[in-house]
PDB file of C-alpha atoms and ligand atoms in Angstrom:
ATOM      1  CA  UNK A1086      12.133 -11.668   4.390  1.00 92.00           C
ATOM      2  CA  UNK A1087      11.503 -12.656   0.900  1.00 96.00           C
ATOM      3  CA  UNK A1088      12.791 -10.416  -1.967  1.00 97.00           C
ATOM      4  CA  UNK A1089      11.607 -10.746  -5.579  1.00 97.00           C
ATOM      5  CA  UNK A1090      13.259  -8.565  -8.260  1.00 97.00           C
ATOM      6  CA  UNK A1091      11.187  -8.174 -11.402  1.00 96.00           C
ATOM      7  CA  UNK A1092      12.204  -6.742 -14.928  1.00 95.00           C
ATOM      8  CA  UNK A1093       9.590  -3.952 -14.795  1.00 95.00           C
ATOM      9  CA  UNK A1094       6.528  -2.871 -13.322  1.00 95.00           C
ATOM     10  CA  UNK A1095       4.284  -4.981 -15.376  1.00 96.00           C
ATOM     11  CA  UNK A1096       6.028  -8.106 -14.041  1.00 97.00           C
ATOM     12  CA  UNK A1097       5.989  -6.631 -10.599  1.00 97.00           C
ATOM     13  CA  UNK A1098       2.245  -6.284 -10.798  1.00 98.00           C
ATOM     14  CA  UNK A1099       1.770  -9.775 -12.067  1.00 97.00           C
ATOM     15  CA  UNK A1100       3.751 -11.144  -8.828  1.00 97.00           C
ATOM     16  CA  UNK A1101       1.697  -8.983  -6.513  1.00 98.00           C
ATOM     17  CA  UNK A1102      -1.418 -10.136  -8.342  1.00 98.00           C
ATOM     18  CA  UNK A1103      -0.501 -13.785  -7.670  1.00 98.00           C
ATOM     19  CA  UNK A1104      -0.648 -13.027  -3.898  1.00 98.00           C
ATOM     20  CA  UNK A1105      -3.973 -11.422  -4.226  1.00 98.00           C
ATOM     21  CA  UNK A1106      -5.432 -14.212  -6.286  1.00 98.00           C
ATOM     22  CA  UNK A1107      -4.148 -16.946  -3.826  1.00 98.00           C
ATOM     23  CA  UNK A1108      -5.553 -15.170  -0.880  1.00 98.00           C
ATOM     24  CA  UNK A1109      -9.078 -14.638  -2.577  1.00 98.00           C
ATOM     25  CA  UNK A1110      -9.067 -18.188  -3.921  1.00 98.00           C
ATOM     26  CA  UNK A1111      -8.180 -19.581  -0.382  1.00 98.00           C
ATOM     27  CA  UNK A1112     -10.548 -17.439   1.563  1.00 98.00           C
ATOM     28  CA  UNK A1113     -13.662 -15.666  -0.065  1.00 98.00           C
ATOM     29  CA  UNK A1114     -13.987 -13.310   2.861  1.00 98.00           C
ATOM     30  CA  UNK A1115     -10.355 -12.320   2.981  1.00 98.00           C
ATOM     31  CA  UNK A1116      -9.581  -8.866   4.296  1.00 98.00           C
ATOM     32  CA  UNK A1117      -7.216  -6.845   2.274  1.00 99.00           C
ATOM     33  CA  UNK A1118      -5.202  -3.858   3.405  1.00 98.00           C
ATOM     34  CA  UNK A1119      -4.673  -1.702   0.281  1.00 98.00           C
ATOM     35  CA  UNK A1120      -2.633   1.420  -0.660  1.00 98.00           C
ATOM     36  CA  UNK A1121      -3.185   3.981  -3.224  1.00 98.00           C
ATOM     37  CA  UNK A1122      -0.682   5.686  -5.287  1.00 96.00           C
ATOM     38  CA  UNK A1123       0.786   4.992  -8.765  1.00 96.00           C
ATOM     39  CA  UNK A1124       2.582   1.621  -7.746  1.00 97.00           C
ATOM     40  CA  UNK A1125      -0.596  -0.529  -7.516  1.00 98.00           C
ATOM     41  CA  UNK A1126      -2.392   0.930 -10.518  1.00 98.00           C
ATOM     42  CA  UNK A1127      -1.557  -1.946 -12.852  1.00 98.00           C
ATOM     43  CA  UNK A1128      -2.142  -4.509 -10.116  1.00 98.00           C
ATOM     44  CA  UNK A1129      -5.587  -3.224  -9.743  1.00 98.00           C
ATOM     45  CA  UNK A1130      -6.359  -3.349 -13.362  1.00 98.00           C
ATOM     46  CA  UNK A1131      -5.199  -6.878 -13.337  1.00 98.00           C
ATOM     47  CA  UNK A1132      -7.672  -7.600 -10.580  1.00 98.00           C
ATOM     48  CA  UNK A1133     -10.441  -5.949 -12.489  1.00 98.00           C
ATOM     49  CA  UNK A1134      -9.474  -8.004 -15.709  1.00 98.00           C
ATOM     50  CA  UNK A1135      -9.438 -11.180 -13.744  1.00 98.00           C
ATOM     51  CA  UNK A1136     -12.768 -10.441 -12.048  1.00 98.00           C
ATOM     52  CA  UNK A1137     -14.247  -9.729 -15.396  1.00 98.00           C
ATOM     53  CA  UNK A1138     -12.703 -12.519 -17.572  1.00 98.00           C
ATOM     54  CA  UNK A1139     -12.344 -15.283 -14.881  1.00 98.00           C
ATOM     55  CA  UNK A1140     -15.081 -14.520 -12.634  1.00 98.00           C
ATOM     56  CA  UNK A1141     -13.044 -14.107  -9.463  1.00 98.00           C
ATOM     57  CA  UNK A1142     -15.463 -12.816  -6.810  1.00 98.00           C
ATOM     58  CA  UNK A1143     -14.655 -10.203  -4.202  1.00 98.00           C
ATOM     59  CA  UNK A1144     -18.541 -10.286  -2.903  1.00 98.00           C
ATOM     60  CA  UNK A1145     -17.494 -11.390   0.598  1.00 98.00           C
ATOM     61  CA  UNK A1146     -14.074  -9.684   0.638  1.00 98.00           C
ATOM     62  CA  UNK A1147     -13.303  -6.852   2.708  1.00 98.00           C
ATOM     63  CA  UNK A1148     -10.980  -3.797   1.841  1.00 98.00           C
ATOM     64  CA  UNK A1149      -9.331  -1.600   4.444  1.00 98.00           C
ATOM     65  CA  UNK A1150      -7.294   1.086   2.948  1.00 98.00           C
ATOM     66  CA  UNK A1151      -4.299   2.728   4.681  1.00 98.00           C
ATOM     67  CA  UNK A1152      -4.802   6.291   4.592  1.00 98.00           C
ATOM     68  CA  UNK A1153      -6.750   9.333   3.367  1.00 98.00           C
ATOM     69  CA  UNK A1154      -5.903  13.130   3.012  1.00 98.00           C
ATOM     70  CA  UNK A1155      -7.272  15.698   5.589  1.00 98.00           C
ATOM     71  CA  UNK A1156      -8.708  18.771   4.240  1.00 96.00           C
ATOM     72  CA  UNK A1157      -9.814  18.172   0.598  1.00 96.00           C
ATOM     73  CA  UNK A1158     -13.384  18.772  -0.403  1.00 95.00           C
ATOM     74  CA  UNK A1159     -15.570  15.735  -0.203  1.00 95.00           C
ATOM     75  CA  UNK A1160     -15.874  15.488  -3.953  1.00 95.00           C
ATOM     76  CA  UNK A1161     -12.107  16.188  -4.813  1.00 96.00           C
ATOM     77  CA  UNK A1162     -11.035  13.706  -7.193  1.00 95.00           C
ATOM     78  CA  UNK A1163      -7.565  13.290  -5.340  1.00 96.00           C
ATOM     79  CA  UNK A1164      -9.364  11.962  -2.157  1.00 97.00           C
ATOM     80  CA  UNK A1165      -8.051   8.448  -1.755  1.00 98.00           C
ATOM     81  CA  UNK A1166     -11.783   7.293  -1.376  1.00 98.00           C
ATOM     82  CA  UNK A1167     -12.347   8.417  -5.045  1.00 98.00           C
ATOM     83  CA  UNK A1168      -9.042   6.981  -6.178  1.00 98.00           C
ATOM     84  CA  UNK A1169     -10.060   3.726  -4.874  1.00 98.00           C
ATOM     85  CA  UNK A1170     -13.394   3.790  -6.311  1.00 98.00           C
ATOM     86  CA  UNK A1171     -12.371   4.443  -9.718  1.00 98.00           C
ATOM     87  CA  UNK A1172      -9.350   2.406  -9.842  1.00 98.00           C
ATOM     88  CA  UNK A1173     -10.685  -0.643  -8.265  1.00 98.00           C
ATOM     89  CA  UNK A1174     -13.861  -0.840  -6.017  1.00 98.00           C
ATOM     90  CA  UNK A1175     -16.549   0.175  -8.699  1.00 98.00           C
ATOM     91  CA  UNK A1176     -15.208  -2.420 -11.095  1.00 98.00           C
ATOM     92  CA  UNK A1177     -15.498  -5.421  -8.791  1.00 98.00           C
ATOM     93  CA  UNK A1178     -18.469  -7.086  -7.241  1.00 98.00           C
ATOM     94  CA  UNK A1179     -17.361  -5.822  -3.686  1.00 98.00           C
ATOM     95  CA  UNK A1180     -20.102  -4.822  -1.413  1.00 98.00           C
ATOM     96  CA  UNK A1181     -19.789  -1.091  -0.730  1.00 97.00           C
ATOM     97  CA  UNK A1182     -20.121  -1.434   2.887  1.00 98.00           C
ATOM     98  CA  UNK A1183     -17.085  -3.824   2.956  1.00 98.00           C
ATOM     99  CA  UNK A1184     -14.849  -1.138   1.689  1.00 98.00           C
ATOM    100  CA  UNK A1185     -13.244   0.935   4.485  1.00 98.00           C
ATOM    101  CA  UNK A1186     -11.045   4.075   4.085  1.00 98.00           C
ATOM    102  CA  UNK A1187     -10.433   6.446   6.995  1.00 98.00           C
ATOM    103  CA  UNK A1188     -13.021   9.224   7.272  1.00 97.00           C
ATOM    104  CA  UNK A1189     -11.600  12.853   7.100  1.00 96.00           C
ATOM    105  CA  UNK A1190     -14.872  14.547   6.366  1.00 92.00           C
ATOM    106  CA  UNK A1191     -16.212  14.305   9.799  1.00 89.00           C
ATOM    107  CA  UNK A1192     -16.354  16.637  12.600  1.00 85.00           C
ATOM    108  CA  UNK A1193     -13.978  14.746  14.886  1.00 96.00           C
ATOM    109  CA  UNK A1194     -10.758  13.420  13.236  1.00 97.00           C
ATOM    110  CA  UNK A1195      -9.847  11.907  16.761  1.00 97.00           C
ATOM    111  CA  UNK A1196     -13.044   9.853  16.754  1.00 97.00           C
ATOM    112  CA  UNK A1197     -12.386   8.831  13.205  1.00 97.00           C
ATOM    113  CA  UNK A1198      -9.055   7.377  14.207  1.00 98.00           C
ATOM    114  CA  UNK A1199     -10.651   5.592  17.109  1.00 98.00           C
ATOM    115  CA  UNK A1200     -13.494   4.064  14.931  1.00 97.00           C
ATOM    116  CA  UNK A1201     -10.656   2.893  12.412  1.00 98.00           C
ATOM    117  CA  UNK A1202      -8.742   1.198  15.253  1.00 98.00           C
ATOM    118  CA  UNK A1203     -12.056  -0.621  16.166  1.00 98.00           C
ATOM    119  CA  UNK A1204     -12.518  -1.642  12.666  1.00 98.00           C
ATOM    120  CA  UNK A1205      -8.735  -2.883  12.480  1.00 98.00           C
ATOM    121  CA  UNK A1206      -9.256  -4.860  15.768  1.00 98.00           C
ATOM    122  CA  UNK A1207     -12.257  -6.687  14.477  1.00 98.00           C
ATOM    123  CA  UNK A1208     -10.750  -7.316  10.847  1.00 98.00           C
ATOM    124  CA  UNK A1209      -7.462  -8.818  11.139  1.00 98.00           C
ATOM    125  CA  UNK A1210      -5.877  -8.266   7.486  1.00 98.00           C
ATOM    126  CA  UNK A1211      -4.928 -11.425   5.577  1.00 98.00           C
ATOM    127  CA  UNK A1212      -2.503  -9.464   3.599  1.00 98.00           C
ATOM    128  CA  UNK A1213      -1.381  -5.737   3.600  1.00 99.00           C
ATOM    129  CA  UNK A1214      -0.092  -4.303   0.360  1.00 98.00           C
ATOM    130  CA  UNK A1215       2.054  -1.361   0.635  1.00 99.00           C
ATOM    131  CA  UNK A1216       3.977   1.204  -1.710  1.00 98.00           C
ATOM    132  CA  UNK A1217       7.166   2.765  -0.639  1.00 98.00           C
ATOM    133  CA  UNK A1218       7.733   6.436  -0.413  1.00 97.00           C
ATOM    134  CA  UNK A1219      10.828   7.969  -1.744  1.00 96.00           C
ATOM    135  CA  UNK A1220      11.623   9.022   1.731  1.00 96.00           C
ATOM    136  CA  UNK A1221      10.991   5.428   3.093  1.00 98.00           C
ATOM    137  CA  UNK A1222       7.478   6.154   4.296  1.00 98.00           C
ATOM    138  CA  UNK A1223       4.764   3.366   4.540  1.00 98.00           C
ATOM    139  CA  UNK A1224       1.283   4.600   4.480  1.00 98.00           C
ATOM    140  CA  UNK A1225       1.633   8.120   5.668  1.00 98.00           C
ATOM    141  CA  UNK A1226       4.136   7.253   8.398  1.00 98.00           C
ATOM    142  CA  UNK A1227       6.840   9.694   7.757  1.00 97.00           C
ATOM    143  CA  UNK A1228      10.611   9.287   8.889  1.00 97.00           C
ATOM    144  CA  UNK A1229      10.823   9.690  12.566  1.00 98.00           C
ATOM    145  CA  UNK A1230       7.379   7.787  13.225  1.00 98.00           C
ATOM    146  CA  UNK A1231       7.741   5.370  16.316  1.00 98.00           C
ATOM    147  CA  UNK A1232       7.310   1.898  15.362  1.00 98.00           C
ATOM    148  CA  UNK A1233       4.609   1.747  17.884  1.00 98.00           C
ATOM    149  CA  UNK A1234       2.450   4.441  16.082  1.00 98.00           C
ATOM    150  CA  UNK A1235      -1.248   3.401  15.452  1.00 98.00           C
ATOM    151  CA  UNK A1236      -4.096   5.371  13.609  1.00 98.00           C
ATOM    152  CA  UNK A1237      -3.897   9.051  13.929  1.00 98.00           C
ATOM    153  CA  UNK A1238      -3.707  12.193  12.208  1.00 98.00           C
ATOM    154  CA  UNK A1239      -0.196  13.168  10.724  1.00 98.00           C
ATOM    155  CA  UNK A1240       1.594  16.185   9.137  1.00 97.00           C
ATOM    156  CA  UNK A1241       2.986  15.257   5.698  1.00 96.00           C
ATOM    157  CA  UNK A1242       6.592  16.043   5.041  1.00 95.00           C
ATOM    158  CA  UNK A1243       7.651  18.564   2.292  1.00 96.00           C
ATOM    159  CA  UNK A1244       9.233  15.546   0.713  1.00 92.00           C
ATOM    160  CA  UNK A1245       5.886  13.619   0.417  1.00 94.00           C
ATOM    161  CA  UNK A1246       4.041  16.804  -0.523  1.00 97.00           C
ATOM    162  CA  UNK A1247       6.498  17.404  -3.379  1.00 96.00           C
ATOM    163  CA  UNK A1248       6.202  13.806  -4.467  1.00 94.00           C
ATOM    164  CA  UNK A1249       2.517  13.867  -4.681  1.00 95.00           C
ATOM    165  CA  UNK A1250       2.207  17.281  -6.251  1.00 96.00           C
ATOM    166  CA  UNK A1251       2.065  15.654  -9.516  1.00 94.00           C
ATOM    167  CA  UNK A1252      -1.608  14.348  -8.918  1.00 94.00           C
ATOM    168  CA  UNK A1253      -2.523  18.128  -8.111  1.00 96.00           C
ATOM    169  CA  UNK A1254      -2.268  21.379 -10.191  1.00 95.00           C
ATOM    170  CA  UNK A1255       0.307  22.825  -7.709  1.00 95.00           C
ATOM    171  CA  UNK A1256       2.127  21.884  -4.546  1.00 96.00           C
ATOM    172  CA  UNK A1257      -0.100  24.437  -2.601  1.00 96.00           C
ATOM    173  CA  UNK A1258      -3.038  22.236  -3.217  1.00 96.00           C
ATOM    174  CA  UNK A1259      -1.434  19.219  -1.755  1.00 97.00           C
ATOM    175  CA  UNK A1260      -2.907  18.748   1.743  1.00 97.00           C
ATOM    176  CA  UNK A1261      -0.691  19.081   4.730  1.00 97.00           C
ATOM    177  CA  UNK A1262      -2.319  16.485   6.812  1.00 98.00           C
ATOM    178  CA  UNK A1263      -3.795  12.934   6.679  1.00 98.00           C
ATOM    179  CA  UNK A1264      -5.114  10.128   8.471  1.00 98.00           C
ATOM    180  CA  UNK A1265      -3.132   6.937   8.344  1.00 98.00           C
ATOM    181  CA  UNK A1266      -2.711   3.581   9.972  1.00 98.00           C
ATOM    182  CA  UNK A1267       0.305   3.372  12.018  1.00 98.00           C
ATOM    183  CA  UNK A1268       3.450   1.347  11.572  1.00 98.00           C
ATOM    184  CA  UNK A1269       2.207  -1.018  14.588  1.00 98.00           C
ATOM    185  CA  UNK A1270      -1.076  -1.571  12.611  1.00 98.00           C
ATOM    186  CA  UNK A1271       0.734  -2.433   9.599  1.00 98.00           C
ATOM    187  CA  UNK A1272       2.833  -4.888  11.085  1.00 98.00           C
ATOM    188  CA  UNK A1273      -0.348  -6.592  12.450  1.00 98.00           C
ATOM    189  CA  UNK A1274      -1.179  -7.945   9.139  1.00 98.00           C
ATOM    190  CA  UNK A1275      -0.641 -11.693   8.639  1.00 98.00           C
ATOM    191  CA  UNK A1276       1.283 -11.123   5.624  1.00 98.00           C
ATOM    192  CA  UNK A1277       2.864  -8.091   4.259  1.00 98.00           C
ATOM    193  CA  UNK A1278       3.634  -7.395   0.341  1.00 98.00           C
ATOM    194  CA  UNK A1279       5.534  -4.160  -0.463  1.00 98.00           C
ATOM    195  CA  UNK A1280       6.040  -3.038  -3.916  1.00 98.00           C
ATOM    196  CA  UNK A1281       8.519  -0.391  -5.199  1.00 98.00           C
ATOM    197  CA  UNK A1282       9.144   0.574  -8.956  1.00 98.00           C
ATOM    198  CA  UNK A1283      11.452   2.855 -10.686  1.00 98.00           C
ATOM    199  CA  UNK A1284      14.812   4.686 -10.024  1.00 98.00           C
ATOM    200  CA  UNK A1285      13.283   7.169  -7.706  1.00 97.00           C
ATOM    201  CA  UNK A1286      12.776   4.496  -5.165  1.00 98.00           C
ATOM    202  CA  UNK A1287      16.090   2.984  -5.386  1.00 98.00           C
ATOM    203  CA  UNK A1288      17.619   4.821  -2.307  1.00 98.00           C
ATOM    204  CA  UNK A1289      14.576   4.051  -0.344  1.00 98.00           C
ATOM    205  CA  UNK A1290      14.681   0.361  -1.168  1.00 98.00           C
ATOM    206  CA  UNK A1291      18.252   0.072   0.009  1.00 98.00           C
ATOM    207  CA  UNK A1292      17.748   1.996   3.162  1.00 98.00           C
ATOM    208  CA  UNK A1293      14.635  -0.260   3.944  1.00 98.00           C
ATOM    209  CA  UNK A1294      16.593  -3.551   3.144  1.00 98.00           C
ATOM    210  CA  UNK A1295      20.146  -2.889   3.881  1.00 97.00           C
ATOM    211  CA  UNK A1296      20.110   0.072   6.268  1.00 97.00           C
ATOM    212  CA  UNK A1297      19.640  -0.203  10.104  1.00 98.00           C
ATOM    213  CA  UNK A1298      16.141  -0.919  11.287  1.00 98.00           C
ATOM    214  CA  UNK A1299      15.383   2.723  12.435  1.00 98.00           C
ATOM    215  CA  UNK A1300      12.543   5.204  12.495  1.00 98.00           C
ATOM    216  CA  UNK A1301      14.442   7.232  10.114  1.00 98.00           C
ATOM    217  CA  UNK A1302      13.247   4.919   7.626  1.00 98.00           C
ATOM    218  CA  UNK A1303       9.683   3.516   8.357  1.00 98.00           C
ATOM    219  CA  UNK A1304       9.887   0.797   5.940  1.00 98.00           C
ATOM    220  CA  UNK A1305      12.883  -0.790   7.634  1.00 98.00           C
ATOM    221  CA  UNK A1306      10.326  -1.730  10.442  1.00 98.00           C
ATOM    222  CA  UNK A1307       8.777  -4.371   8.067  1.00 98.00           C
ATOM    223  CA  UNK A1308      12.072  -6.511   8.470  1.00 98.00           C
ATOM    224  CA  UNK A1309      10.495  -7.395  11.793  1.00 97.00           C
ATOM    225  CA  UNK A1310       7.541  -8.951  10.298  1.00 98.00           C
ATOM    226  CA  UNK A1311       7.758 -12.794   9.765  1.00 96.00           C
ATOM    227  CA  UNK A1312       5.916 -13.060   6.467  1.00 98.00           C
ATOM    228  CA  UNK A1313       7.251 -10.171   4.469  1.00 98.00           C
ATOM    229  CA  UNK A1314       7.355 -10.179   0.689  1.00 98.00           C
ATOM    230  CA  UNK A1315       9.436  -7.116  -1.080  1.00 98.00           C
ATOM    231  CA  UNK A1316       8.597  -6.957  -4.758  1.00 98.00           C
ATOM    232  CA  UNK A1317      10.769  -4.480  -6.595  1.00 98.00           C
ATOM    233  CA  UNK A1318      11.668  -3.860 -10.312  1.00 97.00           C
ATOM    234  CA  UNK A1319      15.178  -3.721 -11.736  1.00 96.00           C
ATOM    235  CA  UNK A1320      15.217   0.094 -11.661  1.00 97.00           C
ATOM    236  CA  UNK A1321      14.388   0.256  -7.866  1.00 98.00           C
ATOM    237  CA  UNK A1322      16.872  -2.569  -7.057  1.00 97.00           C
ATOM    238  CA  UNK A1323      19.686  -0.382  -8.641  1.00 97.00           C
ATOM    239  CA  UNK A1324      21.359   0.511  -5.307  1.00 98.00           C
ATOM    240  CA  UNK A1325      21.131  -2.997  -3.468  1.00 98.00           C
ATOM    241  CA  UNK A1326      24.496  -4.769  -2.845  1.00 97.00           C
ATOM    242  CA  UNK A1327      25.374  -7.882  -4.656  1.00 95.00           C
ATOM    243  CA  UNK A1328      24.941 -10.004  -1.512  1.00 93.00           C
ATOM    244  CA  UNK A1329      21.230  -8.786  -1.307  1.00 95.00           C
ATOM    245  CA  UNK A1330      20.603  -9.383  -4.987  1.00 93.00           C
ATOM    246  CA  UNK A1331      21.978 -12.892  -4.680  1.00 91.00           C
ATOM    247  CA  UNK A1332      19.389 -13.683  -2.053  1.00 90.00           C
ATOM    248  CA  UNK A1333      16.603 -12.468  -4.370  1.00 93.00           C
ATOM    249  CA  UNK A1334      14.299 -14.521  -6.432  1.00 84.00           C
ATOM    250  CA  UNK A1335      14.475 -12.966  -9.922  1.00 82.00           C
ATOM    251  CA  UNK A1336      11.480 -12.927 -12.498  1.00 78.00           C
ATOM    252  CA  UNK A1337      11.370 -11.653 -16.136  1.00 67.00           C
ATOM    253  CA  UNK A1338      15.116 -10.600 -16.157  1.00 61.00           C
ATOM    254  CA  UNK A1339      16.633 -13.800 -17.376  1.00 51.00           C
ATOM    255  CA  UNK A1340      16.160 -15.389 -14.101  1.00 49.00           C
ATOM    256  CA  UNK A1341      14.641 -18.646 -13.656  1.00 45.00           C
ATOM    257  CA  UNK A1342      11.064 -17.686 -12.518  1.00 47.00           C
ATOM    258  CA  UNK A1343      11.060 -20.247  -9.925  1.00 40.00           C
TER     259      UNK A1343
HETATM  260  C1  F6R B 383      -0.742   5.518  -0.330  1.00 79.17           C
HETATM  261  C2  F6R B 383       0.439   5.278   0.613  1.00 79.17           C
HETATM  262  C3  F6R B 383       1.831   5.831   0.113  1.00 79.17           C
HETATM  263  C4  F6R B 383       2.279   5.319  -0.915  1.00 79.17           C
HETATM  264  C5  F6R B 383       3.755   5.675  -1.339  1.00 79.17           C
HETATM  265  C6  F6R B 383       4.066   5.428  -2.832  1.00 79.17           C
HETATM  266  O1  F6R B 383      -2.004   4.990   0.007  1.00 79.17           O
HETATM  267  O2  F6R B 383       0.153   5.083   1.719  1.00 79.17           O
HETATM  268  O3  F6R B 383       2.737   5.228   1.225  1.00 79.17           O
HETATM  269  O4  F6R B 383       2.050   4.122  -1.181  1.00 79.17           O
HETATM  270  O5  F6R B 383       3.773   7.265  -1.206  1.00 79.17           O
HETATM  271  O6  F6R B 383       3.407   6.227  -3.726  1.00 79.17           O
HETATM  272  P1  F6R B 383       3.507   5.790  -5.336  1.00 79.17           P
HETATM  273  O7  F6R B 383       3.003   4.460  -5.387  1.00 79.17           O
HETATM  274  O8  F6R B 383       2.486   6.788  -5.824  1.00 79.17           O
HETATM  275  O9  F6R B 383       5.004   6.072  -5.573  1.00 79.17           O
END
C-alpha cells in the first residue's frame, strides 16, 4: 500500500490527477473506473482544464462508473448519470458510447447487473478511482458486505442516506436503493486510487488503514490489493497513528514532495 498525505483537497486532487494523466498518456484507450460525489469534483475539473488547455484526448478512453441510484426519475439531476455528464463527460472529447454507468431506469434491475458484469469482464480497468464513505463504504458497498460481492442492487444504510441528503431537498428524497459494483469487482482493477478529504472521513480512514481487514469496514478490503494508492488530506489523516504517518509520502505540508 502507498499512502500520500496532502495539505488539502486541491493538492489531493493534483496528486490523483497525475495518476489519470499518466494512464491516459501511456494508453489512449485506457479504461477508467470512476466515482461520483464531492471528493473527485476538483480532480474532474483538472481533467477538463488539462483537456482544454493541453489537448489531452479521451477519444479512445472508456469510463465505467461505480454506481447509480435506483428510483430517481430519469431526468432527476442527482442521478449519477447526470452528475458525470455535467462534471466531466460533456467537457471531454470522450465518445458517449464509451461512457458506462449502471442502468437503473430499465425493467429488470437483475438484467442490468448482469449486463454490467459482462461489461466489466470485457473491459479490465487500468485504474479504479474511489471515494470513501464516512461509514467506510466503497462504491455503495456498505459495512457488512462480503468481499466476494459483485454487481447488484443494494439497500443504502441510514448513514449513507443522511450523508447524501445534502444533495437533495430532504432525506426523504434520497433513494433507498442503488446498483453498485461489488467489492470483488473493485479489487479486479489493475490499480486502485482512493481519495478521502476532510475531518468527517478521519475515522473511516483510520479504520480502513489501521483496523482489521473486515467486512465491517469495506474500505479495508483494499489493503489486499497489490497496487493500492491512498491519497488523503491532513484533516482526513487526523486519526492516524504516528507510525502510519511516518510511512506516508507527504505533499504540500512542508514535506519533500518526492
Ligand atoms: C460515489 C460512491 C461513494 C462515494 C462516497 C464518498 O459514486 O461510490 O462511495 O465515493 O460516498 O462521497 P463524497 O465524495 O461525496 O464524500
